[in-house]
Short mmCIF file of C-alpha atoms and ligand atoms in Angstrom, two decimals:
data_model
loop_
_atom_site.label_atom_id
_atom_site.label_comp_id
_atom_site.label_asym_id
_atom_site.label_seq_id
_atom_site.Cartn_x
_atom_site.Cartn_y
_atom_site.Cartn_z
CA UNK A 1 0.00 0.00 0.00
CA UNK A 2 1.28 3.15 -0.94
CA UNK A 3 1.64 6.02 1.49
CA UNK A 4 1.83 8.64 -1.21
CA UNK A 5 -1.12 10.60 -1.70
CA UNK A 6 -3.40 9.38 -4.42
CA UNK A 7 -4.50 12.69 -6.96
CA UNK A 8 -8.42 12.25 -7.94
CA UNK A 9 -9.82 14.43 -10.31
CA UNK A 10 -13.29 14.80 -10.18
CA UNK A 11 -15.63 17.30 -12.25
CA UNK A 12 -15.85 19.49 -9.52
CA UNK A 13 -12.94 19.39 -7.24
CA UNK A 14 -9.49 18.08 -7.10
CA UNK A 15 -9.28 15.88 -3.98
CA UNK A 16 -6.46 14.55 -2.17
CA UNK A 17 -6.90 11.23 -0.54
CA UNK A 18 -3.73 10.07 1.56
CA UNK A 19 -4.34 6.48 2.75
CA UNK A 20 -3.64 5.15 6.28
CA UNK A 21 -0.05 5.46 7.12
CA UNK A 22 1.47 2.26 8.24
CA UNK A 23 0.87 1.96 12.16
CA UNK A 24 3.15 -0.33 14.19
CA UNK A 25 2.64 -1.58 17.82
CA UNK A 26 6.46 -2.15 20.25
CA UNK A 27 7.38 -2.32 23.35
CA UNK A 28 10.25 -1.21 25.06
CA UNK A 29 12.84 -3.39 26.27
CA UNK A 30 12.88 -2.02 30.20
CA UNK A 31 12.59 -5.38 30.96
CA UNK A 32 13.48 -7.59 28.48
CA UNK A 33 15.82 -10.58 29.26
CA UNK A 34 16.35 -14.40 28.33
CA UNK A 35 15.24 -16.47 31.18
CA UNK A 36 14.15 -19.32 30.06
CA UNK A 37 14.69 -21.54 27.13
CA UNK A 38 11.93 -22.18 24.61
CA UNK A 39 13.47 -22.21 20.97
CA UNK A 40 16.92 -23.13 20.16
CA UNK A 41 18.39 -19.67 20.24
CA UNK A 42 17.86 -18.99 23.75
CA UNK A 43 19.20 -22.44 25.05
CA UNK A 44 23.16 -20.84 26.30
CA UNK A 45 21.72 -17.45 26.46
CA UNK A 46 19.83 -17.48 29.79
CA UNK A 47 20.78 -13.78 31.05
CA UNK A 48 23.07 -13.72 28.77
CA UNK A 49 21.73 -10.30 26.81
CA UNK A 50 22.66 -6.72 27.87
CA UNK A 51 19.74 -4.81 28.61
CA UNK A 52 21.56 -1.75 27.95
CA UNK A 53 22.87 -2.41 24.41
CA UNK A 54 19.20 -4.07 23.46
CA UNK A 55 17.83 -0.64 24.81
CA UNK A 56 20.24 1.05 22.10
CA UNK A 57 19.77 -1.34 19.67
CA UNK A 58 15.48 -1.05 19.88
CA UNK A 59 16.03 2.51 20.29
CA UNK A 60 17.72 2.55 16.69
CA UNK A 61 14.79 -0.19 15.54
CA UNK A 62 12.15 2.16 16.82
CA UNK A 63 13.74 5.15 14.98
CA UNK A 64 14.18 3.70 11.72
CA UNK A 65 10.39 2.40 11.97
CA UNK A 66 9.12 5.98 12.99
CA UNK A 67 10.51 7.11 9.74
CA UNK A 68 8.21 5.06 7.59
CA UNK A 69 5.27 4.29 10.28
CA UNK A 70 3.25 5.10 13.28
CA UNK A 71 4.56 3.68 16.39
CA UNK A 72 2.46 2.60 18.99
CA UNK A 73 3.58 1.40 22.54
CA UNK A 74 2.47 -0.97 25.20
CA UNK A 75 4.53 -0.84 28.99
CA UNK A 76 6.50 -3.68 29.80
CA UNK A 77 5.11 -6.03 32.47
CA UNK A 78 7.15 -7.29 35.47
CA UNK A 79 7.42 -11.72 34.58
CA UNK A 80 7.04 -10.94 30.89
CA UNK A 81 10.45 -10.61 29.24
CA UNK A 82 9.32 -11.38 25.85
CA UNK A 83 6.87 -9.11 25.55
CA UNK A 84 9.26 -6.70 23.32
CA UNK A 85 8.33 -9.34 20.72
CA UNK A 86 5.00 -7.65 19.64
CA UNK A 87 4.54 -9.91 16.84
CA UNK A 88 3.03 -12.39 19.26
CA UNK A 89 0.59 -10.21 20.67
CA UNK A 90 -1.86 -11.52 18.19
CA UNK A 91 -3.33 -10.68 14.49
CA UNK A 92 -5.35 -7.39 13.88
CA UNK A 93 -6.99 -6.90 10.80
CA UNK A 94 -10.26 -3.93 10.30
CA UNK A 95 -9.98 -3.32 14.19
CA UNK A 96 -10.46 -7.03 15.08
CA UNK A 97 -7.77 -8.84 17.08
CA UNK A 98 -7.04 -12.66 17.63
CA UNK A 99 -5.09 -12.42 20.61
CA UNK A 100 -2.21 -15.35 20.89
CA UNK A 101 -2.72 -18.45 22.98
CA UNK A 102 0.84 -18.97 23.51
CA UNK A 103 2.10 -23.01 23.36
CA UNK A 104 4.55 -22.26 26.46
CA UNK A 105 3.37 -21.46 29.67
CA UNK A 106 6.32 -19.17 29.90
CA UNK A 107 4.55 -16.43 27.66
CA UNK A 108 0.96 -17.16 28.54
CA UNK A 109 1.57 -14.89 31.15
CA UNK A 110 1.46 -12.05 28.14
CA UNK A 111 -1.78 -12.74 26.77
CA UNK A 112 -3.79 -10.42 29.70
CA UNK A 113 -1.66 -7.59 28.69
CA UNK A 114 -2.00 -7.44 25.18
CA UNK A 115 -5.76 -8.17 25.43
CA UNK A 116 -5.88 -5.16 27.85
CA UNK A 117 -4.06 -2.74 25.52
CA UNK A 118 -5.87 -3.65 22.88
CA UNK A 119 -9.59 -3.23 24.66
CA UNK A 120 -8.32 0.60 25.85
CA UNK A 121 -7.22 1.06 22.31
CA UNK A 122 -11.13 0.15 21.11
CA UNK A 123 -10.07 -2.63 19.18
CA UNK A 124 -12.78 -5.87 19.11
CA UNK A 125 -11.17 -8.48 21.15
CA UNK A 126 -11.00 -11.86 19.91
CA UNK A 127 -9.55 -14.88 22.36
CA UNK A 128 -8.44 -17.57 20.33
CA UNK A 129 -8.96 -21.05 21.99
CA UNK A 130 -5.79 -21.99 24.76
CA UNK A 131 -6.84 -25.50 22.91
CA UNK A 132 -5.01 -24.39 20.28
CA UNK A 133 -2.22 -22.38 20.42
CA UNK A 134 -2.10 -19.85 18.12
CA UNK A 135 1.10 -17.21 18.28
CA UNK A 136 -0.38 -14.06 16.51
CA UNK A 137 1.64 -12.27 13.89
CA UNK A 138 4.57 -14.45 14.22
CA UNK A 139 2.82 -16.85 12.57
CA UNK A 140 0.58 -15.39 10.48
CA UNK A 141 1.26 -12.82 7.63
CA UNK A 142 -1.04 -11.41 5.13
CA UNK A 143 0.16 -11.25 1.71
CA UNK A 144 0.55 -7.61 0.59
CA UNK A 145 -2.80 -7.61 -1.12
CA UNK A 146 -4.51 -8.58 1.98
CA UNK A 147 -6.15 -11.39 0.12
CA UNK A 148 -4.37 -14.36 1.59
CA UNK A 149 -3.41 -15.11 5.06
CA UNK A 150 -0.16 -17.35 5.23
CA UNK A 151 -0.08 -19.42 8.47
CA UNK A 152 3.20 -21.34 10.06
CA UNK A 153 2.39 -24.50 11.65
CA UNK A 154 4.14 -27.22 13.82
CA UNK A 155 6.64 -25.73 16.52
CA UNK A 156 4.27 -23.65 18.28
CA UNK A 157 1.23 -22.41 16.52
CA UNK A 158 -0.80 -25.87 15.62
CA UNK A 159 -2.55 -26.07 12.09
CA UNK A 160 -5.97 -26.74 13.89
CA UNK A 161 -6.34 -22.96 15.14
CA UNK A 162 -6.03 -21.86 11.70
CA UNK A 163 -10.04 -21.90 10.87
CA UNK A 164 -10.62 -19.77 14.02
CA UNK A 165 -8.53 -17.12 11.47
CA UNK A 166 -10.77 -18.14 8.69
CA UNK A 167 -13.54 -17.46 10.15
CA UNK A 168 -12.89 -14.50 12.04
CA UNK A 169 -11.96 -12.55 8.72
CA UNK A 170 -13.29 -14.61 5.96
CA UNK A 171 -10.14 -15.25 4.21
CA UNK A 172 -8.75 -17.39 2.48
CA UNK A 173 -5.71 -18.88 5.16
CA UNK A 174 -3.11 -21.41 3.57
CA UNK A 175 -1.23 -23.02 5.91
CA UNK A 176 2.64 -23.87 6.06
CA UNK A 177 4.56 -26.13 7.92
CA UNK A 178 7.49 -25.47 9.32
CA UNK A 179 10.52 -28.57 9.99
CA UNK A 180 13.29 -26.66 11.25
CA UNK A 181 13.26 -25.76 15.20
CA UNK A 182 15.88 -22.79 14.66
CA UNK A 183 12.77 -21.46 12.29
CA UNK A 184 10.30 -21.62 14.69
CA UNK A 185 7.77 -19.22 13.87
CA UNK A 186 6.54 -18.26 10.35
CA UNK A 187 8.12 -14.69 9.99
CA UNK A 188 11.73 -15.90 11.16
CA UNK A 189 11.85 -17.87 7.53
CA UNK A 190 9.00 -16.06 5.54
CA UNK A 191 8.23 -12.11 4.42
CA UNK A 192 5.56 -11.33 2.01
CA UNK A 193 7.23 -8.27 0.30
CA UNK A 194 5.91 -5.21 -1.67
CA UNK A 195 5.19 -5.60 -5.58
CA UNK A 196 4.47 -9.09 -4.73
CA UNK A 197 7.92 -10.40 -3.77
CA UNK A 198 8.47 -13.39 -1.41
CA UNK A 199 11.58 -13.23 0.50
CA UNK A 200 12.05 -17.02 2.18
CA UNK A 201 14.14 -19.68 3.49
CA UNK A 202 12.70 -22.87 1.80
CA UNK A 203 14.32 -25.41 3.73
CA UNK A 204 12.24 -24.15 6.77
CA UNK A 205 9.30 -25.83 5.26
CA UNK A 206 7.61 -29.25 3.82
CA UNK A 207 7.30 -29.98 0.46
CA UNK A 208 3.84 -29.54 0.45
CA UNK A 209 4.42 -26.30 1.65
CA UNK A 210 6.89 -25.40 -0.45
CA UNK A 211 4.70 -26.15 -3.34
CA UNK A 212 2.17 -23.61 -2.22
CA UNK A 213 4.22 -20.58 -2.01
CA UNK A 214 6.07 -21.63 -5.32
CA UNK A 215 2.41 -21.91 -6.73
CA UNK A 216 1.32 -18.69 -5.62
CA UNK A 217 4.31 -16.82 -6.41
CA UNK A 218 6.06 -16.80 -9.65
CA UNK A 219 9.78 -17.59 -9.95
CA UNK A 220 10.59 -14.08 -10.48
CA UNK A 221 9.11 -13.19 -7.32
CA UNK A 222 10.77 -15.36 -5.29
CA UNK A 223 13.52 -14.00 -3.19
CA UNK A 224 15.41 -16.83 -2.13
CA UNK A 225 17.48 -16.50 1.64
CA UNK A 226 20.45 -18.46 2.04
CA UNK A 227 21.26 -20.49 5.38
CA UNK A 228 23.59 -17.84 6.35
CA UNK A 229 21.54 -15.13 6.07
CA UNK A 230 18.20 -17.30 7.36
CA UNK A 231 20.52 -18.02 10.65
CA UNK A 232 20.48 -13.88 10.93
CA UNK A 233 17.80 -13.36 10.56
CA UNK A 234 17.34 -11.86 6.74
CA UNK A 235 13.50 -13.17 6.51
CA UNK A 236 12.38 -11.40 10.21
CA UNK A 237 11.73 -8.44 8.05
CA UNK A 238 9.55 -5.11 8.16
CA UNK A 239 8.51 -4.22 4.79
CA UNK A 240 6.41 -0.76 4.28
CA UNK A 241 6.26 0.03 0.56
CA UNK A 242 10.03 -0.18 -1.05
CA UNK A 243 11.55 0.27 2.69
CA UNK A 244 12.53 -2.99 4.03
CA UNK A 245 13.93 -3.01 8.00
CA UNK A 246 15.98 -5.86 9.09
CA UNK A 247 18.92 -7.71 11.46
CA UNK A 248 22.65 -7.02 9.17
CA UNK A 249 22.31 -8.95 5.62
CA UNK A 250 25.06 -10.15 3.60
CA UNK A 251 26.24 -8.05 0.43
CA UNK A 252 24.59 -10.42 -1.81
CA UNK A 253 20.89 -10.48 -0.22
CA UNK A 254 21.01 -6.61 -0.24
CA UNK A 255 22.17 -6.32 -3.71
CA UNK A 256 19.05 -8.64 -4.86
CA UNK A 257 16.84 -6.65 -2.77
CA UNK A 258 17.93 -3.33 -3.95
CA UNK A 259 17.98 -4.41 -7.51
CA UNK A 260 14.39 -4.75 -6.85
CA UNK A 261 13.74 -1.45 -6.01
CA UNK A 262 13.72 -1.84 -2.05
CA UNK A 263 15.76 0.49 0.04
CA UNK A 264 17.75 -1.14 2.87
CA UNK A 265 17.56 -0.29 6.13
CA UNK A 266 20.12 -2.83 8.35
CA UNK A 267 19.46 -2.29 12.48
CA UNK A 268 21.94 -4.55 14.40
CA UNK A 269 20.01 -6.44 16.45
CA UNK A 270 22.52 -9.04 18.02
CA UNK A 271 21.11 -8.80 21.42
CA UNK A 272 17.31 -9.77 20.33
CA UNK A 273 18.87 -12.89 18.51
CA UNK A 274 19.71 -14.42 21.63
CA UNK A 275 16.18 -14.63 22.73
CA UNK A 276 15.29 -15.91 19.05
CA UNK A 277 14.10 -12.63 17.51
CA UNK A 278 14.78 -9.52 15.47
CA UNK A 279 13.33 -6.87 13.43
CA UNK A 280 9.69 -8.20 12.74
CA UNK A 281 9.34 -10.10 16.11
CA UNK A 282 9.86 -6.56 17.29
CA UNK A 283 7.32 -4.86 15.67
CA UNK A 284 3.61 -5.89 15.44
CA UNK A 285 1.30 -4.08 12.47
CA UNK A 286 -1.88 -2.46 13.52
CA UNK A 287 -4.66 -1.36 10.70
CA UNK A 288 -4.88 2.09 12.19
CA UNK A 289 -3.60 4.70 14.95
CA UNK A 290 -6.27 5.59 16.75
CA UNK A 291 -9.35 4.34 16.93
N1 LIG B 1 11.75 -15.74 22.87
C1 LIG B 1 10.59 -15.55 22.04
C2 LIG B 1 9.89 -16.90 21.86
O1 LIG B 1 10.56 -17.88 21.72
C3 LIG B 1 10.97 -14.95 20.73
C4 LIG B 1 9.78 -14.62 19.88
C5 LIG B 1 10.12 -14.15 18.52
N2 LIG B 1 8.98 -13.67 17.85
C6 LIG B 1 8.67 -13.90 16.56
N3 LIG B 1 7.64 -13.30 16.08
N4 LIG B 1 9.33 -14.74 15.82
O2 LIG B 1 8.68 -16.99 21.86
#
């Protein structure tokens, strides 16, 4: 979606519609930490993370998102050190949220505190079942048309909640599963792009799965992420019209991305990584500012 305003001329008046800008929620990393270990990256990390580089490192995040986006914030809670990761909060789509069930009691904790930022905020609240976990936006990411909801599957999210998203929006949800526990949620491996791009790390998923994003996106859309650049990160990306915002790439994925048309953004994000996250995990996108 393009933030530029759109010029209509009409018989009588020129008008000047600019649509939405892009509106992202984060929270600040007061008291962010690794204590416990629930995907691979964390396991040798327990307290291992400064709090006081992550604060400069989300500080520099959080500026180079407020130069393309709204940013919204929710406090910190005492017992909740991964609630920096946004992305988890849930799915909001037209002012409806599906907030996360979380598969580890560790973040379940989290779920009251989204849900109550989200009901001051006006938004419709939507509790997905604790039946079946469902991890919000780190699983779940629309294409950039809106049309089609891609959904992760397998290490945390399980492929039965995805019909609560079906039915909630009345989209059409295809599901992915995901085989490799370093690539844990959809958006560490996965990043629907602007112009239709893909940007992926394909041995992340099934065959099956592999054969729906290939069949959905042509060959020239594909963006294909090496191992290297999957293990930093390269696919946890924030994407608002040609601006993409992400953990450092190598030389190579930039060049591909640029020769696209995107402009690079890189945010070191080194201390996030030891907790399993970076740039997208960070962020979580809201359909509007204020309601
Ligand atoms: N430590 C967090 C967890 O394992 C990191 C979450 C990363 N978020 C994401 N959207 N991938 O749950």
């Amino acid at each position: 979606m393009s933030t530029q305003p759109i010029e209509i001329t009409t018989p009588a008046i020129l008008t000047t519609i600019r649509s939405t800008p892009a509106t992202f929620l984060m929270c600040p990393p007061r008291l962010y930490d690794v204590n416990y270990v629930i995907n691979p990256w964390m396991a040798g990390n327990v307290h291992a993370s400064s709090r006081t580089r992550a604060a400069e490192q989300w500080q520099r995040l959080y500026e180079a998102v407020s130069t393309i986006a709204d940013v919204q914030l929710v406090e910190p809670e005492p017992g909740s050190p991964d609630m920096v990761f946004t992305a988890n909060a849930g799915l909001e789509r037209n002012g409806t949220v599906a907030i996360s069930s979380f598969f580890h009691p560790e973040r379940q904790g989290e779920e009251p505190h989204f849900r109550r930022w989200f009901e001051l905020a006006g938004y419709k609240v939507i509790d997905t079942p604790r039946a079946t976990p469902f991890e919000g936006e780190g699983d779940a990411l629309f294409s950039t048309d809106g049309t089609r909801l891609w959904v992760g599957y397998g290490p945390r999210t399980v492929a039965s909640s995805h019909h609560t998203l079906r039915r909630i929006w009345g989209i059409e949800v295809t599901s992915l599963h995901l085989i490799d526990p370093r690539f844990y949620h959809l958006d560490t491996c996965f990043a629907p792009l602007e112009g239709g791009y893909v940007m992926y790390f394909p041995e992340a998923f099934d065959q099956a799965s592999l054969a729906r994003i290939e069949a959905y996106y042509p060959l020239e859309k594909r963006i294909i992420v090496t191992e290297s650049d999957a293990v930093c990160f390269a696919c946890n990306a924030i994407n608002v019209d040609r601006t993409i915002i992400l953990n450092n790439i190598s030389a190579g994925l930039r060049h591909q991305l640029e020769s696209r048309g995107f402009e690079i953004i890189e945010v070191t994000l080194t201390e996030f990584l030891k907790a399993g996250g970076a740039a997208k995990c960070l962020v979580m996108k809201l359909s509007r500012s204020v309601l």
